[in-house]
Amino acid sequence: MKFLFRWWFLFILTLFVLTVAVRFLLTSPNPSHSLQSLNDRARAALSETKGEVRLAGLEAPVDVLRDEWGVPHIYARNQHDLFFAQGFVAAQDRLFQMELWKRAGQGRLAEVAGVSFLPRDVAARLLRYRGSLPAEYASYAADTREILGAFTDGINSYIQQRSAPGGPGLPIEFQLAGFAPEAWKPEDCLTRMATLSVTGNAQDELENAQLVALLGVQKATALGEFDPPAQLEPAVGLDFSGLSPQAIAGLLGTDARIEFPAETGNGNREVGGSNNWSVSGKMTRSGKPFLANDPHRTIALPSIRYIVHLVAPGWDVIGATEPALPGVSIGHNENIAWGLTVFPVDQQDFYLEELNAQNALEYKTENGWEKMRVEEEIFHIRGGRNQTQSLKFTRHGAVLWNDGRRALALHWVGDEPGTAPYLPGISVDRAQNWQQFLQAMARWKTPPENFVYADREGNIGEQSAGLAPIRSKGNGLLPVPGTGGYEWSGFIPFSELPRQFNPERGFVATANNKTIPEKYRYSAGFVWSKDRIARIEQVLNEARDKKQLLDQEDMARLQNDVVSLPAQELVHLIGPPVNPNDAAAKLLAGWDGSLREDSAAAALYEVWLKKLRDALAGMLLTNRGKASLPIDTDSVPSLFIQAAPELFGAHAEAKRDAMLHATLHTAYAELQETFGSDTSQWSWGRLHTVRFRHALDRIKNLEGLFDLGPFARPGDDTTVDATGYPWEGFAQVAGASYREILNLSDWDHSEAVNVPGQSGQPGSTHYSDLLALWRDGKYFPLLYSRAAVEKKSTERLSLLPASR
């Protein structure tokens, strides 16, 4: 019996080990495989972009012409086939990225990437839209449901083609990650999580609450630099102790980094912003407007943006979109062009709910205790057991955090119908003039955006769009009590949001700046970007005043401008070197504030900024240990330029100046230690680099297959060429992955760039072919006419209806 038992035990153990080994081999690259072998596999798994493909679901033939830069120009005979083909073509290039985007919105990443993603999944399911689906679709263009149906059918057609027995097999990313894509449905495009990447009001409230708890109201308000001037006004008796942005660490948008396997923490808060401008023909050599846009998002691989050209009866639009969404969100059609930047209005409020000590599912209201709504959801975990989580909701929204006596409930516009990001672009794509453009803009709810506009008639304009709550009490800068009095009473009417049309100055421009007028009747927001717009306006105003007529090269030069106005101001504060032996001051003397990648002065300045931030935090936290303060590096120059007594105390300017000089020498010494005493060997680009990382690069042997870089970078978060970096380190994490310059005198002479390439499939010629252009501040022609496209097409794919 013992022998038999031992035999069965060894048999079962061996079977288990073999099962695990086979599963591992099926889901992981063979460590013995060379990079060449992986490249061969990647090329073998590429999508077919030439020849003919028959697809069930198409009504008529569709031509897909990819130009030499990888842009697909899709020519269809009807609207259904146009969007079916867009879904199919986007999946050819980006299916793995699209699948992760979908799962991030659904709260189903842990199924494929492991338990580390459970907090992020829980947050995504908590913020899922739970309202009326008919009301949701009624908010968009009347044919949105049909367009989404055709688009997702096209994605599914590609998945079926690749998965069919005897077919070409799934793209290599799925082979290496060890899971398969699932079928799509129209509602998968209605996720709210994409808007979280470009709105951060909830995190701002927690940062402000943390500052109030650490420093008090006066100093915390001074650090905020609110515009229009506003006070942090904590409600009487509200306890902010223990609150910080870490309370919502799982609240991440669809473009936050995903890793297989995951590290602790799955992304960073986005750094940076966007720029756009339209210049009237009165200021250009051609006599027609130029429109430029460079939206800034997380630097990712593949790019968050995907360029596509859609042509069918009623459609002729080209530009960038997110690959998992139909239509074009930034670009032009036959008659109008548009671009966007985030309009930083406050769309989120945290309510601090008091919990019942006797029943943690009850929270206090003005009418007594009320019970939370609870939904039980099952989360499947790759490599682990399923987990059931209780999703909790108060009358204000989803509960994202609690400590047993308090809970944070989020009220945000994503609970409203029509707040799926970018879907109103389907209406914008078909607008033909300013009035139709405004009608389309009225549908736009999230993310809040400043749209610039230009048309072939010579008009230019700007319209800010998005749901901006009207608060009955409070200014939205801090969490508020959940016991009543702080509810929303509606939204700012669209007609009263900022708007310009053919302004006298000859241009419109936005860069996440304050576009609301002075003494605006509504409390829309208090935190804006100001440095990039100041530089854009400086350059354009100077050209106008000198009567310099602008051309396309001027637009490109401005998009790639790396002059930092805050750097100029901060260096001015230290003045010329008093001591001839002051090497640090001498290095900055005469520097123009240009953050070129080869600049030693720029390297010193950026290291100095971090020393200044740390010194300011240390001064404010005297005798409070080493707690960190959430002070953004890009806000440091203005804090020191203002030298507010609330921060520096008595003799503020003298204390400020002493801190400026002391930290400058500390920064100089650190660079000496890092790069040596020869300042000719110092450069900003040696510190400030960018690396394009794929979700699968942490699996053994795959980094070389997927990742690109690092590459030296110029600029920072305050320059027009915004290359934002996080609080720790100097690596660029956000910036303009997509740029466009639209030429209203000749669409075929418009330009664009997308980094690193149009395809997300390693092995494709379009995986990284645009990287060198982007790195050097250059562009490729964004071809529009059929004749121009035909001349530059390198791949022609005919999509044909399946034989009957």
Short mmCIF file of C-alpha atoms in Angstrom, two decimals, residues 319-710:
data_model
loop_
_atom_site.label_atom_id
_atom_site.label_comp_id
_atom_site.label_asym_id
_atom_site.label_seq_id
_atom_site.Cartn_x
_atom_site.Cartn_y
_atom_site.Cartn_z
CA GLY A 319 -6.04 62.83 -38.51
CA ALA A 320 -5.38 61.07 -35.23
CA THR A 321 -7.61 59.01 -33.01
CA GLU A 322 -7.15 56.50 -30.23
CA PRO A 323 -6.97 53.14 -32.06
CA ALA A 324 -9.84 51.59 -30.09
CA LEU A 325 -12.30 54.31 -31.14
CA PRO A 326 -13.92 55.05 -34.52
CA GLY A 327 -13.58 58.30 -36.43
CA VAL A 328 -10.90 60.98 -36.03
CA SER A 329 -10.53 63.17 -32.94
CA ILE A 330 -7.87 65.62 -34.22
CA GLY A 331 -7.45 66.58 -37.88
CA HIS A 332 -9.34 67.99 -40.84
CA ASN A 333 -11.99 67.24 -43.45
CA GLU A 334 -12.64 68.95 -46.79
CA ASN A 335 -13.40 72.36 -45.29
CA ILE A 336 -12.39 72.67 -41.64
CA ALA A 337 -9.50 71.76 -39.33
CA TRP A 338 -9.39 71.42 -35.57
CA GLY A 339 -7.09 70.57 -32.69
CA LEU A 340 -7.51 70.22 -28.96
CA THR A 341 -5.86 70.75 -25.59
CA VAL A 342 -7.23 69.87 -22.18
CA PHE A 343 -9.45 72.59 -20.67
CA PRO A 344 -8.61 72.08 -16.98
CA VAL A 345 -12.04 72.59 -15.44
CA ASP A 346 -12.88 70.69 -12.27
CA GLN A 347 -15.05 67.68 -13.14
CA GLN A 348 -14.58 65.66 -9.94
CA ASP A 349 -15.39 66.10 -6.26
CA PHE A 350 -14.56 63.91 -3.28
CA TYR A 351 -17.08 63.62 -0.47
CA LEU A 352 -15.68 62.54 2.88
CA GLU A 353 -18.38 60.35 4.32
CA GLU A 354 -18.57 59.65 8.05
CA LEU A 355 -19.11 55.93 8.72
CA ASN A 356 -21.19 54.44 11.47
CA ALA A 357 -18.95 52.86 14.11
CA GLN A 358 -21.61 50.21 14.66
CA ASN A 359 -22.12 49.43 10.96
CA ALA A 360 -19.41 50.28 8.44
CA LEU A 361 -21.91 50.05 5.57
CA GLU A 362 -23.81 53.05 6.89
CA TYR A 363 -22.76 56.66 6.29
CA LYS A 364 -24.05 59.87 7.79
CA THR A 365 -26.39 62.23 5.94
CA GLU A 366 -28.30 65.32 7.03
CA ASN A 367 -31.24 62.98 7.70
CA GLY A 368 -29.37 60.36 9.71
CA TRP A 369 -27.64 57.13 8.72
CA GLU A 370 -28.08 55.78 5.22
CA LYS A 371 -26.97 52.39 3.93
CA MET A 372 -24.48 52.11 1.09
CA ARG A 373 -25.42 50.30 -2.09
CA VAL A 374 -23.23 47.22 -2.46
CA GLU A 375 -22.53 45.25 -5.63
CA GLU A 376 -20.62 41.98 -5.44
CA GLU A 377 -18.33 41.33 -8.41
CA ILE A 378 -16.04 38.43 -9.23
CA PHE A 379 -12.53 39.18 -10.43
CA HIS A 380 -10.66 36.43 -12.25
CA ILE A 381 -6.96 36.41 -11.40
CA ARG A 382 -4.33 34.97 -13.68
CA GLY A 383 -2.28 32.45 -11.73
CA GLY A 384 -4.50 32.73 -8.66
CA ARG A 385 -7.93 32.14 -7.27
CA ASN A 386 -10.92 34.23 -8.25
CA GLN A 387 -11.71 37.03 -5.82
CA THR A 388 -15.06 38.52 -4.93
CA GLN A 389 -14.99 42.23 -4.15
CA SER A 390 -17.74 44.36 -2.66
CA LEU A 391 -18.18 47.54 -4.68
CA LYS A 392 -19.69 50.23 -2.48
CA PHE A 393 -21.56 53.39 -3.38
CA THR A 394 -22.98 56.30 -1.44
CA ARG A 395 -25.47 58.76 -2.89
CA HIS A 396 -22.47 60.78 -4.13
CA GLY A 397 -20.77 58.01 -6.03
CA ALA A 398 -18.29 55.18 -5.84
CA VAL A 399 -16.35 54.61 -2.59
CA LEU A 400 -12.67 54.55 -3.54
CA TRP A 401 -11.15 54.49 -0.04
CA ASN A 402 -12.09 54.06 3.59
CA ASP A 403 -10.28 53.64 6.88
CA GLY A 404 -13.14 52.22 8.90
CA ARG A 405 -14.40 55.57 10.13
CA ARG A 406 -14.31 57.68 6.95
CA ALA A 407 -14.86 56.95 3.27
CA LEU A 408 -14.06 58.89 0.11
CA ALA A 409 -16.89 58.84 -2.43
CA LEU A 410 -16.21 60.27 -5.89
CA HIS A 411 -18.79 62.36 -7.69
CA TRP A 412 -17.67 62.97 -11.24
CA VAL A 413 -19.11 63.74 -14.63
CA GLY A 414 -18.44 60.21 -15.87
CA ASP A 415 -21.71 59.21 -14.21
CA GLU A 416 -23.55 61.39 -16.73
CA PRO A 417 -24.76 60.03 -20.09
CA GLY A 418 -22.65 61.02 -23.07
CA THR A 419 -19.31 61.17 -21.25
CA ALA A 420 -17.43 58.46 -23.12
CA PRO A 421 -14.27 60.27 -24.22
CA TYR A 422 -13.85 61.41 -27.83
CA LEU A 423 -17.02 59.81 -29.24
CA PRO A 424 -18.54 63.23 -30.07
CA GLY A 425 -15.68 63.47 -32.56
CA ILE A 426 -17.96 61.52 -34.92
CA SER A 427 -20.03 64.70 -35.18
CA VAL A 428 -17.00 67.00 -35.44
CA ASP A 429 -15.63 64.93 -38.34
CA ARG A 430 -18.63 65.89 -40.52
CA ALA A 431 -18.94 69.58 -39.61
CA GLN A 432 -18.34 71.85 -42.61
CA ASN A 433 -18.33 75.35 -41.10
CA TRP A 434 -18.15 77.25 -37.82
CA GLN A 435 -21.84 76.86 -36.96
CA GLN A 436 -21.84 73.12 -37.57
CA PHE A 437 -18.62 72.88 -35.59
CA LEU A 438 -20.29 74.60 -32.61
CA GLN A 439 -23.27 72.25 -32.87
CA ALA A 440 -20.88 69.28 -32.67
CA MET A 441 -18.98 70.89 -29.79
CA ALA A 442 -22.21 71.12 -27.78
CA ARG A 443 -22.15 67.30 -27.56
CA TRP A 444 -18.61 67.23 -26.13
CA LYS A 445 -18.60 66.43 -22.39
CA THR A 446 -15.32 64.66 -21.58
CA PRO A 447 -12.49 65.12 -21.49
CA PRO A 448 -12.92 68.90 -21.27
CA GLU A 449 -11.04 70.45 -24.17
CA ASN A 450 -10.08 73.78 -25.73
CA PHE A 451 -10.66 73.34 -29.47
CA VAL A 452 -9.01 75.59 -32.01
CA TYR A 453 -10.61 75.86 -35.43
CA ALA A 454 -9.79 77.03 -38.94
CA ASP A 455 -11.59 76.75 -42.27
CA ARG A 456 -10.88 77.15 -45.96
CA GLU A 457 -12.86 80.41 -45.98
CA GLY A 458 -10.15 81.93 -43.77
CA ASN A 459 -11.94 81.90 -40.41
CA ILE A 460 -10.25 80.91 -37.17
CA GLY A 461 -11.75 80.33 -33.74
CA GLU A 462 -11.62 78.62 -30.36
CA GLN A 463 -14.32 76.88 -28.35
CA SER A 464 -13.90 75.35 -24.90
CA ALA A 465 -16.12 72.33 -24.34
CA GLY A 466 -16.93 69.88 -21.56
CA LEU A 467 -19.17 69.45 -18.55
CA ALA A 468 -18.20 71.94 -15.85
CA PRO A 469 -20.20 71.45 -12.63
CA ILE A 470 -21.90 74.32 -10.82
CA ARG A 471 -21.39 73.87 -7.07
CA SER A 472 -23.95 75.10 -4.59
CA LYS A 473 -21.20 75.54 -1.99
CA GLY A 474 -17.42 75.28 -1.92
CA ASN A 475 -14.91 75.74 -4.71
CA GLY A 476 -13.95 72.11 -5.41
CA LEU A 477 -10.39 72.43 -4.13
CA LEU A 478 -10.80 70.12 -1.12
CA PRO A 479 -12.84 67.08 -0.14
CA VAL A 480 -16.16 68.17 1.35
CA PRO A 481 -18.44 66.61 3.97
CA GLY A 482 -21.03 64.19 2.70
CA THR A 483 -23.70 65.42 5.11
CA GLY A 484 -25.29 67.87 2.67
CA GLY A 485 -24.90 71.39 1.32
CA TYR A 486 -22.15 70.69 -1.21
CA GLU A 487 -24.16 69.19 -4.05
CA TRP A 488 -23.97 70.09 -7.74
CA SER A 489 -26.79 72.18 -9.19
CA GLY A 490 -26.12 71.58 -12.87
CA PHE A 491 -23.43 72.43 -15.40
CA ILE A 492 -22.18 75.64 -16.98
CA PRO A 493 -24.23 76.18 -20.17
CA PHE A 494 -22.31 75.47 -23.34
CA SER A 495 -23.11 78.95 -24.67
CA GLU A 496 -21.27 80.48 -21.70
CA LEU A 497 -18.05 78.50 -22.08
CA PRO A 498 -15.06 80.40 -23.53
CA ARG A 499 -15.31 81.15 -27.25
CA GLN A 500 -13.43 83.27 -29.80
CA PHE A 501 -14.06 83.84 -33.50
CA ASN A 502 -11.74 85.80 -35.79
CA PRO A 503 -10.10 87.81 -32.99
CA GLU A 504 -8.40 91.08 -33.83
CA ARG A 505 -4.97 89.88 -32.79
CA GLY A 506 -4.90 87.43 -35.69
CA PHE A 507 -4.51 84.12 -33.86
CA VAL A 508 -6.04 81.90 -31.20
CA ALA A 509 -3.91 79.68 -28.98
CA THR A 510 -4.39 77.47 -25.93
CA ALA A 511 -2.04 75.39 -23.82
CA ASN A 512 -4.10 74.17 -20.85
CA ASN A 513 -4.16 77.81 -19.78
CA LYS A 514 -6.86 79.94 -18.22
CA THR A 515 -9.28 80.67 -21.07
CA ILE A 516 -12.13 81.82 -18.85
CA PRO A 517 -12.49 85.62 -18.67
CA GLU A 518 -11.70 87.69 -15.61
CA LYS A 519 -14.58 87.90 -13.13
CA TYR A 520 -16.18 84.85 -14.73
CA ARG A 521 -19.54 84.28 -13.10
CA TYR A 522 -18.85 80.56 -12.61
CA SER A 523 -16.29 78.77 -10.46
CA ALA A 524 -14.92 76.57 -13.25
CA GLY A 525 -11.39 75.87 -12.07
CA PHE A 526 -8.37 77.38 -10.38
CA VAL A 527 -5.34 75.42 -11.63
CA TRP A 528 -4.02 76.20 -15.11
CA SER A 529 -0.82 76.00 -17.07
CA LYS A 530 0.71 79.38 -17.88
CA ASP A 531 4.29 79.02 -19.15
CA ARG A 532 3.78 77.37 -22.53
CA ILE A 533 0.97 79.72 -23.56
CA ALA A 534 3.10 82.70 -22.55
CA ARG A 535 5.87 81.55 -24.88
CA ILE A 536 3.49 80.77 -27.77
CA GLU A 537 1.87 84.20 -27.47
CA GLN A 538 5.27 85.86 -27.16
CA VAL A 539 6.43 84.36 -30.46
CA LEU A 540 3.19 85.00 -32.36
CA ASN A 541 2.75 88.53 -31.01
CA GLU A 542 6.32 89.38 -31.94
CA ALA A 543 5.76 88.12 -35.49
CA ARG A 544 2.57 90.15 -35.82
CA ASP A 545 4.11 93.30 -34.41
CA LYS A 546 7.06 93.01 -36.80
CA LYS A 547 4.66 92.27 -39.66
CA GLN A 548 6.54 89.03 -40.27
CA LEU A 549 4.48 86.70 -42.45
CA LEU A 550 4.58 83.16 -41.12
CA ASP A 551 5.02 79.92 -43.03
CA GLN A 552 4.87 76.23 -42.24
CA GLU A 553 8.48 76.15 -41.04
CA ASP A 554 7.61 78.81 -38.46
CA MET A 555 4.80 76.59 -37.17
CA ALA A 556 7.18 73.64 -36.86
CA ARG A 557 9.83 75.79 -35.19
CA LEU A 558 7.32 76.94 -32.57
CA GLN A 559 6.08 73.40 -31.89
CA ASN A 560 9.69 72.38 -31.19
CA ASP A 561 10.61 75.49 -29.19
CA VAL A 562 12.52 74.75 -25.96
CA VAL A 563 12.94 78.25 -24.48
CA SER A 564 11.78 78.23 -20.86
CA LEU A 565 10.43 81.58 -19.68
CA PRO A 566 10.50 80.44 -16.01
CA ALA A 567 14.18 79.56 -16.44
CA GLN A 568 14.90 83.05 -17.72
CA GLU A 569 13.08 84.60 -14.76
CA LEU A 570 14.66 82.38 -12.13
CA VAL A 571 18.20 82.91 -13.45
CA HIS A 572 17.51 86.66 -13.47
CA LEU A 573 16.86 86.47 -9.72
CA ILE A 574 20.41 85.39 -8.91
CA GLY A 575 21.86 88.17 -11.05
CA PRO A 576 25.38 88.30 -12.49
CA PRO A 577 28.18 86.51 -10.58
CA VAL A 578 29.37 88.63 -7.66
CA ASN A 579 32.36 86.39 -7.05
CA PRO A 580 34.56 85.68 -10.12
CA ASN A 581 35.18 82.21 -8.68
CA ASP A 582 31.45 81.42 -8.56
CA ALA A 583 31.50 78.77 -11.29
CA ALA A 584 27.82 77.93 -10.90
CA ALA A 585 26.60 81.50 -11.38
CA LYS A 586 29.05 82.00 -14.26
CA LEU A 587 27.64 78.99 -16.08
CA LEU A 588 24.15 80.48 -15.98
CA ALA A 589 25.23 84.06 -16.73
CA GLY A 590 24.07 85.05 -20.19
CA TRP A 591 22.16 81.79 -20.72
CA ASP A 592 18.99 82.40 -22.73
CA GLY A 593 16.87 79.77 -20.95
CA SER A 594 16.93 77.40 -23.92
CA LEU A 595 16.70 73.82 -22.65
CA ARG A 596 18.65 72.26 -25.51
CA GLU A 597 19.75 68.69 -25.01
CA ASP A 598 23.42 69.70 -25.46
CA SER A 599 23.26 72.53 -22.90
CA ALA A 600 25.31 72.36 -19.69
CA ALA A 601 23.44 75.37 -18.29
CA ALA A 602 20.13 73.59 -18.85
CA ALA A 603 21.40 70.56 -16.91
CA LEU A 604 22.43 72.78 -14.00
CA TYR A 605 19.11 74.60 -14.04
CA GLU A 606 17.03 71.41 -13.92
CA VAL A 607 19.04 69.85 -11.09
CA TRP A 608 18.80 73.20 -9.30
CA LEU A 609 14.99 73.11 -9.60
CA LYS A 610 14.84 69.85 -7.70
CA LYS A 611 17.19 71.16 -5.01
CA LEU A 612 14.96 74.22 -4.66
CA ARG A 613 11.85 72.05 -4.31
CA ASP A 614 13.51 69.93 -1.64
CA ALA A 615 14.80 73.00 0.21
CA LEU A 616 11.36 74.62 0.17
CA ALA A 617 9.74 71.44 1.44
CA GLY A 618 12.38 71.11 4.15
CA MET A 619 11.78 74.70 5.29
CA LEU A 620 8.02 74.24 5.42
CA LEU A 621 8.30 70.91 7.22
CA THR A 622 10.75 72.06 9.90
CA ASN A 623 10.71 69.60 12.80
CA ARG A 624 8.29 67.32 10.97
CA GLY A 625 10.70 64.64 9.86
CA LYS A 626 11.23 63.76 6.21
CA ALA A 627 7.65 63.79 5.03
CA SER A 628 7.44 64.81 1.39
CA LEU A 629 5.27 67.59 0.04
CA PRO A 630 3.41 67.28 -3.26
CA ILE A 631 5.13 70.26 -4.90
CA ASP A 632 5.46 70.00 -8.68
CA THR A 633 8.93 70.89 -9.96
CA ASP A 634 7.42 73.07 -12.71
CA SER A 635 5.70 75.24 -10.08
CA VAL A 636 8.97 75.95 -8.24
CA PRO A 637 10.10 78.96 -10.35
CA SER A 638 6.89 80.90 -9.75
CA LEU A 639 6.93 80.10 -6.02
CA PHE A 640 10.43 81.56 -5.74
CA ILE A 641 9.72 84.48 -8.04
CA GLN A 642 6.73 85.45 -5.89
CA ALA A 643 8.61 84.87 -2.61
CA ALA A 644 5.29 84.88 -0.75
CA PRO A 645 5.63 85.80 2.95
CA GLU A 646 3.14 83.02 3.69
CA LEU A 647 5.81 80.57 2.59
CA PHE A 648 9.12 82.27 3.44
CA GLY A 649 8.02 84.26 6.50
CA ALA A 650 9.56 87.56 7.55
CA HIS A 651 12.26 88.96 5.26
CA ALA A 652 10.92 86.65 2.55
CA GLU A 653 13.11 87.92 -0.30
CA ALA A 654 16.33 87.68 1.73
CA LYS A 655 15.50 84.11 2.76
CA ARG A 656 14.54 83.32 -0.80
CA ASP A 657 17.80 84.67 -2.21
CA ALA A 658 19.89 82.78 0.32
CA MET A 659 18.09 79.57 -0.61
CA LEU A 660 18.56 80.24 -4.33
CA HIS A 661 22.34 80.60 -4.03
CA ALA A 662 22.84 77.74 -1.57
CA THR A 663 20.88 75.25 -3.68
CA LEU A 664 22.55 76.41 -6.89
CA HIS A 665 25.96 75.49 -5.48
CA THR A 666 24.61 72.18 -4.19
CA ALA A 667 23.30 71.39 -7.67
CA TYR A 668 26.64 72.35 -9.25
CA ALA A 669 28.50 70.05 -6.84
CA GLU A 670 26.15 67.18 -7.65
CA LEU A 671 26.76 67.57 -11.38
CA GLN A 672 30.51 67.65 -10.76
CA GLU A 673 30.20 64.36 -8.93
CA THR A 674 28.05 62.89 -11.70
CA PHE A 675 29.85 64.11 -14.83
CA GLY A 676 33.21 65.46 -13.61
CA SER A 677 34.56 68.98 -13.26
CA ASP A 678 34.73 69.69 -17.01
CA THR A 679 31.44 71.43 -17.73
CA SER A 680 31.89 70.88 -21.47
CA GLN A 681 30.96 67.26 -20.73
CA TRP A 682 27.73 68.25 -19.03
CA SER A 683 24.49 68.26 -20.98
CA TRP A 684 20.78 68.21 -20.23
CA GLY A 685 20.33 65.33 -22.65
CA ARG A 686 22.60 63.09 -20.58
CA LEU A 687 20.13 63.43 -17.72
CA HIS A 688 16.89 63.87 -19.62
CA THR A 689 16.15 60.88 -21.84
CA VAL A 690 13.16 59.03 -23.19
CA ARG A 691 12.68 55.31 -23.51
CA PHE A 692 9.78 53.66 -25.26
CA ARG A 693 8.71 50.67 -23.22
CA HIS A 694 6.33 47.90 -24.22
CA ALA A 695 3.97 46.16 -21.81
CA LEU A 696 5.84 42.88 -22.31
CA ASP A 697 9.41 44.14 -21.89
CA ARG A 698 9.86 42.72 -18.39
CA ILE A 699 9.43 39.16 -19.61
CA LYS A 700 12.86 37.60 -20.04
CA ASN A 701 14.54 38.22 -23.40
CA LEU A 702 11.77 40.50 -24.71
CA GLU A 703 13.20 43.94 -23.98
CA GLY A 704 15.37 43.78 -27.09
CA LEU A 705 12.42 42.77 -29.23
CA PHE A 706 10.09 45.55 -28.11
CA ASP A 707 11.78 48.54 -26.44
CA LEU A 708 13.36 51.57 -28.09
CA GLY A 709 15.88 54.02 -26.69
CA PRO A 710 16.89 55.68 -24.49
#
